[in-house]
Coordinates of N, CA and C in Angstrom, one line a residue:
M1 N -121.5 -179.2 68.6 CA -121.6 -178.0 69.4 C -120.3 -177.3 69.7
S2 N -119.3 -178.1 70.0 CA -118.0 -177.5 70.3 C -117.4 -176.8 69.1
L3 N -117.6 -177.4 67.9 CA -117.2 -176.7 66.6 C -117.8 -175.4 66.4
S4 N -119.1 -175.3 66.8 CA -119.8 -174.1 66.6 C -119.3 -173.0 67.6
V5 N -118.9 -173.4 68.8 CA -118.3 -172.5 69.7 C -117.0 -171.9 69.2
E6 N -116.2 -172.8 68.7 CA -114.9 -172.4 68.2 C -115.0 -171.5 67.0
L7 N -116.0 -171.8 66.1 CA -116.2 -170.9 64.9 C -116.6 -169.5 65.4
S8 N -117.4 -169.5 66.4 CA -117.9 -168.2 66.9 C -116.7 -167.3 67.4
G9 N -115.7 -168.0 68.0 CA -114.5 -167.3 68.4 C -113.7 -166.8 67.3
L10 N -113.6 -167.6 66.2 CA -112.9 -167.1 65.0 C -113.6 -166.0 64.3
Q11 N -114.9 -166.0 64.4 CA -115.7 -164.9 63.7 C -115.5 -163.6 64.5
V12 N -115.5 -163.6 65.8 CA -115.4 -162.4 66.6 C -113.9 -161.9 66.4
A13 N -113.0 -162.8 66.3 CA -111.6 -162.4 66.1 C -111.4 -161.8 64.7
Q14 N -112.1 -162.3 63.7 CA -112.1 -161.7 62.4 C -112.7 -160.3 62.4
T15 N -113.8 -160.1 63.2 CA -114.4 -158.7 63.4 C -113.4 -157.8 64.0
D16 N -112.7 -158.3 65.0 CA -111.7 -157.5 65.7 C -110.6 -157.1 64.7
L17 N -110.1 -158.0 63.9 CA -109.0 -157.7 63.0 C -109.5 -156.7 61.9
D18 N -110.8 -156.9 61.4 CA -111.3 -156.0 60.4 C -111.4 -154.6 60.9
T19 N -111.8 -154.4 62.2 CA -111.9 -153.1 62.8 C -110.5 -152.5 62.9
I20 N -109.6 -153.2 63.4 CA -108.2 -152.7 63.6 C -107.6 -152.3 62.2
G21 N -107.9 -153.2 61.2 CA -107.4 -152.9 59.8 C -108.0 -151.6 59.3
N22 N -109.3 -151.4 59.5 CA -110.0 -150.2 59.0 C -109.4 -149.0 59.7
N23 N -109.1 -149.1 61.0 CA -108.5 -148.0 61.7 C -107.1 -147.6 61.2
I24 N -106.3 -148.6 60.9 CA -105.0 -148.4 60.3 C -105.1 -147.8 58.9
A25 N -106.0 -148.3 58.1 CA -106.1 -147.9 56.7 C -106.5 -146.4 56.6
N26 N -107.2 -145.9 57.7 CA -107.7 -144.5 57.6 C -106.9 -143.6 58.5
V27 N -105.7 -144.0 58.8 CA -104.9 -143.2 59.7 C -104.6 -141.8 59.1
G28 N -104.6 -141.7 57.8 CA -104.4 -140.4 57.1 C -105.6 -139.8 56.6
T29 N -106.8 -140.3 57.0 CA -108.1 -139.7 56.5 C -108.5 -138.5 57.4
T30 N -108.7 -137.4 56.8 CA -109.1 -136.2 57.6 C -110.4 -136.4 58.4
G31 N -110.4 -136.1 59.7 CA -111.6 -136.2 60.5 C -112.0 -137.6 60.8
F32 N -111.2 -138.6 60.5 CA -111.6 -140.0 60.7 C -111.6 -140.3 62.2
K33 N -112.6 -141.1 62.7 CA -112.7 -141.5 64.1 C -112.6 -143.0 64.1
G34 N -111.7 -143.5 64.9 CA -111.5 -145.0 65.0 C -112.7 -145.7 65.7
S35 N -112.7 -147.0 65.5 CA -113.8 -147.8 66.1 C -113.2 -148.9 67.0
T36 N -114.0 -149.4 67.9 CA -113.7 -150.5 68.7 C -114.8 -151.5 68.8
P37 N -114.6 -152.8 68.6 CA -115.7 -153.8 68.6 C -116.1 -154.1 70.0
N38 N -117.3 -154.4 70.2 CA -117.9 -154.9 71.5 C -118.4 -156.3 71.4
F39 N -117.9 -157.2 72.3 CA -118.3 -158.6 72.2 C -119.2 -159.0 73.4
T40 N -119.9 -160.1 73.2 CA -120.8 -160.6 74.2 C -120.8 -162.1 74.2
D41 N -121.2 -162.7 75.4 CA -121.3 -164.1 75.5 C -122.6 -164.6 74.8
V42 N -122.7 -165.8 74.3 CA -123.9 -166.3 73.7 C -124.3 -167.5 74.6
Y43 N -125.6 -167.5 75.0 CA -126.2 -168.5 75.8 C -127.5 -168.9 75.1
A44 N -127.9 -170.2 75.2 CA -129.2 -170.6 74.8 C -130.2 -170.1 75.8
T45 N -130.0 -170.4 77.1 CA -130.8 -169.9 78.2 C -129.8 -169.8 79.4
S46 N -130.1 -168.8 80.2 CA -129.2 -168.6 81.3 C -130.0 -168.2 82.6
L47 N -129.9 -169.0 83.6 CA -130.5 -168.7 84.9 C -129.4 -168.6 86.0
A48 N -128.2 -168.4 85.5 CA -127.1 -168.4 86.5 C -127.3 -167.3 87.5
G49 N -127.2 -167.6 88.8 CA -127.4 -166.7 89.9 C -128.8 -166.9 90.5
A50 N -129.7 -167.5 89.8 CA -131.0 -167.7 90.4 C -130.9 -168.9 91.4
A51 N -131.8 -168.9 92.4 CA -131.8 -169.9 93.4 C -131.9 -171.3 92.9
G52 N -131.0 -172.1 93.2 CA -131.0 -173.5 92.8 C -130.6 -173.7 91.3
A53 N -130.2 -172.7 90.6 CA -129.8 -172.8 89.2 C -128.4 -173.3 89.0
A54 N -128.2 -174.2 88.1 CA -126.8 -174.7 87.9 C -126.1 -173.8 86.9
S55 N -124.8 -173.8 86.8 CA -124.0 -173.1 85.9 C -124.3 -173.5 84.5
V56 N -124.4 -172.6 83.5 CA -124.7 -172.9 82.2 C -123.5 -172.7 81.3
T57 N -123.2 -173.6 80.5 CA -122.1 -173.5 79.5 C -122.5 -172.6 78.3
G58 N -121.7 -171.6 78.0 CA -122.0 -170.7 76.9 C -121.9 -171.4 75.6
L59 N -122.4 -170.7 74.5 CA -122.4 -171.2 73.2 C -121.4 -170.5 72.3
G60 N -120.4 -169.7 73.0 CA -119.4 -169.0 72.2 C -119.6 -167.5 72.4
A61 N -119.1 -166.8 71.5 CA -119.1 -165.3 71.5 C -119.7 -164.7 70.3
A62 N -120.1 -163.5 70.3 CA -120.6 -162.7 69.2 C -120.2 -161.3 69.2
A63 N -120.1 -160.7 68.1 CA -119.8 -159.2 68.0 C -121.1 -158.5 68.2
N64 N -121.2 -157.9 69.4 CA -122.5 -157.2 69.7 C -122.7 -155.9 69.0
S65 N -121.6 -155.1 68.9 CA -121.7 -153.8 68.2 C -120.3 -153.3 67.9
V66 N -120.2 -152.3 67.1 CA -118.9 -151.6 66.9 C -119.1 -150.1 67.2
S67 N -118.3 -149.6 68.2 CA -118.5 -148.3 68.7 C -117.4 -147.4 68.1
Q68 N -117.8 -146.1 67.7 CA -116.9 -145.2 67.2 C -116.3 -144.4 68.4
L69 N -115.0 -144.1 68.3 CA -114.3 -143.3 69.4 C -114.2 -141.9 68.9
F70 N -114.8 -141.0 69.7 CA -114.8 -139.6 69.3 C -113.8 -138.8 70.2
T71 N -112.7 -139.4 70.5 CA -111.6 -138.6 71.2 C -111.0 -137.6 70.3
E72 N -110.5 -136.5 71.0 CA -109.9 -135.4 70.2 C -108.6 -135.8 69.5
G73 N -108.5 -135.5 68.2 CA -107.4 -135.8 67.4 C -106.4 -134.6 67.4
S74 N -105.3 -134.7 66.8 CA -104.3 -133.6 66.7 C -104.7 -132.6 65.6
I75 N -104.4 -131.4 65.9 CA -104.8 -130.3 64.9 C -103.4 -129.8 64.3
S76 N -103.4 -129.7 63.0 CA -102.2 -129.3 62.3 C -102.5 -128.3 61.2
Q77 N -101.5 -127.5 60.9 CA -101.6 -126.5 59.8 C -101.6 -127.2 58.4
T78 N -102.5 -126.7 57.5 CA -102.6 -127.3 56.2 C -102.1 -126.3 55.1
G79 N -102.1 -125.1 55.4 CA -101.8 -124.1 54.4 C -103.0 -123.6 53.6
N80 N -104.1 -124.3 53.7 CA -105.4 -123.9 53.0 C -106.2 -122.9 54.0
P81 N -106.4 -121.7 53.6 CA -107.1 -120.8 54.5 C -108.6 -121.2 54.8
L82 N -109.1 -122.1 54.0 CA -110.5 -122.5 54.2 C -110.6 -123.7 55.1
D83 N -109.5 -124.4 55.4 CA -109.5 -125.5 56.3 C -109.8 -125.1 57.8
V84 N -110.6 -125.8 58.4 CA -111.0 -125.5 59.8 C -110.9 -126.8 60.6
A85 N -110.9 -126.7 61.9 CA -110.8 -127.9 62.8 C -111.7 -127.6 64.0
I86 N -112.3 -128.6 64.6 CA -113.2 -128.5 65.8 C -112.3 -128.8 67.0
D87 N -112.3 -127.9 67.9 CA -111.5 -128.1 69.2 C -112.6 -128.5 70.2
G88 N -112.7 -129.7 70.5 CA -113.7 -130.2 71.5 C -114.7 -131.0 70.8
S89 N -115.9 -131.1 71.3 CA -117.0 -131.9 70.8 C -117.7 -131.0 69.8
G90 N -118.5 -131.7 68.9 CA -119.3 -131.0 67.9 C -119.0 -131.5 66.5
F91 N -119.9 -131.1 65.6 CA -119.8 -131.5 64.2 C -120.1 -130.3 63.2
F92 N -119.6 -130.5 62.0 CA -120.0 -129.6 60.9 C -121.3 -130.1 60.4
Q93 N -122.3 -129.3 60.1 CA -123.5 -129.7 59.5 C -123.5 -129.4 58.0
V94 N -123.7 -130.4 57.2 CA -123.6 -130.3 55.7 C -124.9 -130.7 55.1
Q95 N -125.2 -130.1 53.9 CA -126.3 -130.5 53.1 C -125.9 -131.4 52.0
T96 N -126.5 -132.6 52.0 CA -126.2 -133.5 50.9 C -127.4 -133.7 50.0
N97 N -127.3 -134.5 49.0 CA -128.4 -134.8 48.1 C -129.5 -135.6 48.8
T98 N -129.2 -136.2 49.9 CA -130.2 -137.0 50.6 C -130.6 -136.4 51.9
G99 N -130.1 -135.2 52.2 CA -130.5 -134.5 53.4 C -129.3 -134.0 54.2
V100 N -129.6 -133.7 55.5 CA -128.5 -133.1 56.3 C -127.7 -134.2 56.9
A101 N -126.4 -134.0 56.9 CA -125.4 -135.0 57.5 C -124.5 -134.2 58.4
Y102 N -123.7 -135.0 59.3 CA -122.8 -134.4 60.2 C -121.4 -134.9 60.0
S103 N -120.4 -134.1 60.1 CA -119.0 -134.5 59.9 C -118.1 -133.7 60.7
R104 N -116.9 -134.3 61.0 CA -115.8 -133.5 61.6 C -114.7 -133.2 60.6
D105 N -114.9 -133.5 59.4 CA -113.9 -133.3 58.3 C -113.9 -131.8 58.0
G106 N -112.9 -131.1 58.3 CA -112.8 -129.7 58.1 C -112.0 -129.3 56.9
A107 N -111.7 -130.2 56.0 CA -111.0 -129.9 54.7 C -112.0 -129.3 53.8
L108 N -112.1 -128.0 53.7 CA -113.1 -127.3 52.9 C -112.6 -126.6 51.7
Q109 N -113.4 -126.3 50.8 CA -113.1 -125.7 49.5 C -114.3 -125.0 48.9
L110 N -114.1 -124.2 47.9 CA -115.2 -123.5 47.2 C -115.5 -124.2 45.9
N111 N -116.8 -124.4 45.7 CA -117.2 -125.0 44.4 C -117.3 -124.0 43.3
A112 N -117.6 -124.3 42.1 CA -117.7 -123.4 41.0 C -118.6 -122.3 41.2
N113 N -119.6 -122.4 42.0 CA -120.6 -121.4 42.3 C -120.3 -120.5 43.5
G114 N -119.2 -120.8 44.2 CA -118.7 -120.0 45.3 C -119.3 -120.5 46.6
Y115 N -119.8 -121.7 46.7 CA -120.3 -122.2 48.0 C -119.3 -123.1 48.6
L116 N -119.2 -123.0 50.0 CA -118.3 -123.7 50.8 C -118.7 -125.2 50.9
T117 N -117.8 -126.1 50.5 CA -118.1 -127.5 50.5 C -117.0 -128.3 51.1
N118 N -117.3 -129.6 51.5 CA -116.3 -130.5 51.9 C -115.7 -131.3 50.8
D119 N -114.9 -132.3 51.1 CA -114.3 -133.1 50.0 C -115.3 -133.9 49.2
T120 N -116.5 -134.2 49.7 CA -117.5 -135.0 49.0 C -118.4 -134.1 48.2
G121 N -118.2 -132.8 48.3 CA -119.1 -131.9 47.6 C -120.4 -131.4 48.4
A122 N -120.5 -131.9 49.6 CA -121.6 -131.5 50.4 C -121.5 -130.1 50.9
L123 N -122.6 -129.3 50.9 CA -122.6 -127.9 51.2 C -122.5 -127.7 52.7
V124 N -121.5 -126.9 53.1 CA -121.3 -126.7 54.6 C -122.4 -125.6 55.0
M125 N -123.0 -125.9 56.1 CA -124.1 -125.0 56.7 C -123.5 -124.1 57.7
G126 N -124.1 -122.9 57.8 CA -123.7 -121.9 58.9 C -124.7 -120.8 59.0
Y127 N -124.3 -119.8 59.7 CA -125.2 -118.7 59.9 C -124.7 -117.4 59.2
A128 N -125.5 -116.5 58.9 CA -125.2 -115.3 58.2 C -124.1 -114.5 59.0
A129 N -123.3 -113.8 58.3 CA -122.2 -113.0 59.0 C -122.9 -111.9 59.9
P130 N -122.4 -111.7 61.1 CA -123.0 -110.7 62.0 C -122.8 -109.3 61.5
V131 N -123.6 -108.4 62.0 CA -123.4 -107.0 61.6 C -122.2 -106.5 62.4
S132 N -121.7 -105.4 61.9 CA -120.4 -104.8 62.6 C -120.7 -104.5 64.0
G133 N -119.6 -104.6 64.8 CA -119.7 -104.3 66.2 C -119.1 -105.4 67.0
S134 N -118.4 -105.0 68.1 CA -117.7 -105.9 68.9 C -118.5 -107.0 69.6
N135 N -119.8 -106.7 69.9 CA -120.7 -107.6 70.6 C -121.6 -108.3 69.6
A136 N -121.4 -108.2 68.3 CA -122.3 -108.8 67.3 C -122.1 -110.3 67.3
T137 N -123.2 -111.1 67.1 CA -123.1 -112.5 67.0 C -123.8 -113.0 65.8
A138 N -123.4 -114.1 65.2 CA -124.1 -114.7 64.1 C -125.5 -115.1 64.5
S139 N -126.5 -114.9 63.6 CA -127.9 -115.3 63.9 C -128.6 -115.6 62.7
G140 N -129.9 -115.9 62.8 CA -130.7 -116.2 61.7 C -130.8 -117.7 61.4
P141 N -131.5 -118.1 60.4 CA -131.6 -119.5 60.1 C -130.3 -120.1 59.5
L142 N -130.2 -121.4 59.8 CA -129.0 -122.1 59.3 C -129.1 -122.2 57.7
Q143 N -128.0 -121.9 57.1 CA -128.0 -121.8 55.6 C -126.7 -122.2 55.0
T144 N -126.7 -122.5 53.7 CA -125.4 -122.7 53.0 C -124.6 -121.5 53.0
I145 N -123.3 -121.7 53.0 CA -122.3 -120.5 53.1 C -121.8 -120.2 51.7
H146 N -122.1 -119.0 51.2 CA -121.7 -118.5 49.9 C -120.6 -117.4 50.1
I147 N -119.5 -117.5 49.5 CA -118.4 -116.5 49.6 C -118.3 -115.8 48.3
D148 N -118.5 -114.5 48.4 CA -118.5 -113.6 47.2 C -117.0 -113.4 46.8
Q149 N -116.6 -113.9 45.6 CA -115.2 -113.7 45.2 C -115.0 -112.6 44.2
S150 N -116.0 -111.7 44.0 CA -115.8 -110.6 43.2 C -114.9 -109.6 43.8
N151 N -114.3 -108.7 43.0 CA -113.4 -107.7 43.6 C -114.2 -106.7 44.4
I152 N -113.6 -106.3 45.5 CA -114.2 -105.3 46.4 C -113.5 -104.0 46.2
A153 N -114.3 -103.0 46.0 CA -113.7 -101.6 45.8 C -112.8 -101.2 46.9
P154 N -111.6 -100.8 46.5 CA -110.6 -100.4 47.6 C -110.9 -99.1 48.3
T155 N -110.6 -99.0 49.5 CA -110.8 -97.8 50.3 C -109.4 -97.3 50.8
P156 N -109.0 -96.1 50.3 CA -107.7 -95.6 50.7 C -107.7 -95.3 52.2
T157 N -106.5 -95.4 52.8 CA -106.3 -95.0 54.2 C -106.6 -93.5 54.4
S158 N -107.4 -93.2 55.3 CA -107.7 -91.8 55.6 C -107.3 -91.3 56.9
E159 N -107.0 -92.3 57.8 CA -106.6 -91.9 59.2 C -105.7 -93.0 59.7
L160 N -104.7 -92.5 60.5 CA -103.8 -93.4 61.1 C -103.5 -93.0 62.6
T161 N -103.7 -93.9 63.5 CA -103.4 -93.7 64.9 C -102.2 -94.5 65.4
L162 N -101.3 -93.8 66.0 CA -100.1 -94.4 66.5 C -100.1 -94.4 68.0
D163 N -99.9 -95.6 68.6 CA -99.9 -95.7 70.1 C -98.5 -96.1 70.4
V164 N -97.6 -95.1 70.8 CA -96.2 -95.4 71.1 C -95.9 -94.9 72.5
N165 N -94.8 -95.5 73.0 CA -94.2 -95.0 74.2 C -92.7 -94.8 74.0
L166 N -92.4 -93.5 73.9 CA -91.0 -93.2 73.5 C -90.1 -93.2 74.8
P167 N -88.9 -93.7 74.7 CA -88.0 -93.7 75.8 C -87.6 -92.3 76.3
S168 N -87.7 -92.1 77.6 CA -87.3 -90.8 78.1 C -85.9 -90.5 78.2
N169 N -85.0 -91.5 78.0 CA -83.6 -91.4 78.1 C -82.9 -91.2 76.7
D170 N -83.8 -91.0 75.7 CA -83.2 -90.8 74.3 C -82.3 -89.5 74.4
S171 N -81.2 -89.5 73.7 CA -80.3 -88.4 73.7 C -81.0 -87.3 72.8
Q172 N -80.7 -86.0 73.2 CA -81.2 -84.9 72.5 C -80.4 -84.6 71.2
I173 N -81.0 -84.2 70.2 CA -80.4 -84.0 68.9 C -80.5 -82.5 68.5
N174 N -79.4 -81.9 68.2 CA -79.4 -80.5 67.7 C -79.8 -80.5 66.2
T175 N -81.0 -80.1 65.9 CA -81.5 -80.2 64.5 C -80.8 -79.1 63.6
T176 N -80.2 -78.1 64.2 CA -79.5 -77.1 63.4 C -78.2 -77.7 62.8
S177 N -77.4 -78.4 63.7 CA -76.2 -78.9 63.2 C -76.4 -80.3 62.6
T178 N -77.5 -81.0 63.0 CA -77.8 -82.3 62.4 C -79.2 -82.3 61.9
P179 N -79.5 -81.7 60.8 CA -80.9 -81.7 60.3 C -81.4 -83.1 60.0
F180 N -82.7 -83.1 60.1 CA -83.3 -84.5 59.9 C -83.1 -85.0 58.5
S181 N -82.8 -86.3 58.4 CA -82.7 -87.0 57.1 C -83.0 -88.4 57.3
V182 N -83.8 -89.0 56.5 CA -84.2 -90.4 56.6 C -83.0 -91.3 56.4
T183 N -82.0 -90.8 55.7 CA -80.8 -91.6 55.4 C -79.7 -91.4 56.5
N184 N -79.9 -90.5 57.5 CA -79.0 -90.3 58.6 C -79.6 -90.7 59.9
S185 N -79.2 -91.9 60.4 CA -79.8 -92.4 61.6 C -79.5 -91.5 62.9
D186 N -78.5 -90.7 62.7 CA -78.1 -89.8 63.8 C -79.0 -88.6 64.0
S187 N -79.9 -88.4 63.0 CA -80.8 -87.2 63.0 C -82.2 -87.5 63.6
Y188 N -82.4 -88.8 64.1 CA -83.6 -89.1 64.8 C -83.3 -90.2 65.8
N189 N -84.2 -90.3 66.8 CA -84.0 -91.3 67.8 C -84.8 -92.6 67.6
E190 N -86.0 -92.5 67.2 CA -86.9 -93.7 67.1 C -87.6 -93.6 65.7
S191 N -88.1 -94.8 65.3 CA -89.0 -94.8 64.1 C -89.9 -96.0 64.2
T192 N -91.0 -95.9 63.5 CA -92.0 -97.0 63.4 C -92.6 -97.0 62.1
S193 N -93.0 -98.2 61.6 CA -93.6 -98.3 60.2 C -95.0 -98.8 60.3
S194 N -95.8 -98.3 59.4 CA -97.2 -98.8 59.3 C -97.6 -99.0 57.8
T195 N -98.5 -99.8 57.6 CA -99.0 -100.1 56.2 C -100.2 -99.2 55.9
V196 N -100.2 -98.5 54.8 CA -101.3 -97.7 54.4 C -101.7 -98.1 52.9
Y197 N -102.9 -97.7 52.5 CA -103.4 -98.2 51.2 C -103.8 -96.9 50.4
D198 N -103.5 -97.0 49.1 CA -104.0 -95.9 48.2 C -105.3 -96.2 47.6
S199 N -105.8 -95.3 46.7 CA -107.2 -95.4 46.1 C -107.3 -96.6 45.2
L200 N -106.2 -97.2 44.8 CA -106.2 -98.4 44.0 C -106.1 -99.7 44.8
G201 N -105.9 -99.6 46.1 CA -105.8 -100.7 46.9 C -104.4 -101.2 47.1
A202 N -103.4 -100.5 46.5 CA -102.0 -100.9 46.7 C -101.5 -100.5 48.0
S203 N -100.7 -101.3 48.6 CA -100.1 -101.0 50.0 C -98.8 -100.3 49.9
H204 N -98.6 -99.4 50.9 CA -97.4 -98.6 51.0 C -96.9 -98.7 52.4
T205 N -95.6 -98.5 52.6 CA -95.1 -98.5 54.0 C -94.9 -97.0 54.4
L206 N -95.5 -96.6 55.5 CA -95.4 -95.3 56.0 C -94.5 -95.3 57.2
T207 N -93.4 -94.7 57.2 CA -92.5 -94.7 58.3 C -92.5 -93.3 59.1
T208 N -92.7 -93.3 60.3 CA -92.8 -92.1 61.2 C -91.5 -92.1 62.0
F209 N -90.9 -90.9 62.0 CA -89.6 -90.7 62.7 C -89.8 -89.8 63.9
F210 N -89.1 -90.1 65.0 CA -89.3 -89.3 66.2 C -87.9 -88.8 66.6
T211 N -87.8 -87.4 66.9 CA -86.5 -86.8 67.3 C -86.7 -86.1 68.6
Q212 N -85.8 -86.4 69.5 CA -85.7 -85.6 70.8 C -84.9 -84.4 70.5
V213 N -85.6 -83.3 70.2 CA -85.0 -82.0 69.8 C -84.3 -81.4 71.0
S214 N -83.1 -80.9 70.8 CA -82.3 -80.3 71.9 C -83.0 -79.1 72.4
G215 N -83.2 -79.1 73.8 CA -83.9 -78.0 74.5 C -85.4 -78.2 74.6
S216 N -85.9 -79.4 74.0 CA -87.4 -79.5 74.1 C -87.9 -80.3 75.3
G217 N -86.9 -80.8 76.1 CA -87.3 -81.6 77.3 C -87.7 -83.0 76.9
S218 N -88.5 -83.6 77.7 CA -88.8 -85.0 77.5 C -89.7 -85.2 76.3
P219 N -89.6 -86.3 75.6 CA -90.4 -86.5 74.4 C -91.9 -86.6 74.8
P220 N -92.8 -86.3 73.9 CA -94.2 -86.3 74.2 C -94.7 -87.8 74.4

């Protein structure tokens, strides 16, 4: 009997070491959640605490279960624009060959058909993109996410709005004696740059200059 009790202690200690070893081995695994073993006493029968019952010697210990720890991990930049992370509780829902599964692994990529998948090739599920509008939300049935990689026709910039606040204490410039020139910083007071696009989709830098003209009063 005593040997059996001692062996049960060695077995639960082995389970504890196996769990710790697995946690250490997966320290670099994306989305991995550590585990902790739960142990329990082993009794043939136990009436301890009942009226007139004598104390019962246990028969050792056993690993009752292994629980996963879903505490928040650290979030870091990966450089992959498709990688995402869950801040708080929740899971990614993915479609596998055997059905729906749940994961917190946000290392995502596109397969050959343009579908968003995780590292195992499971299809990431989501909702259709919302219609335009500040209050629009994703809706509809849960579905696989397909990203169209074909070229989108460029749209040239047709309108530009500038929201600026010019300093009222800018010095006035006599444009007769100092005509405006982009190469002469004394011919203007302020400047700001914006990016615009042509009909081919190429970007250009548009610089707007502001001059406090002599005799014009405060800038607009």
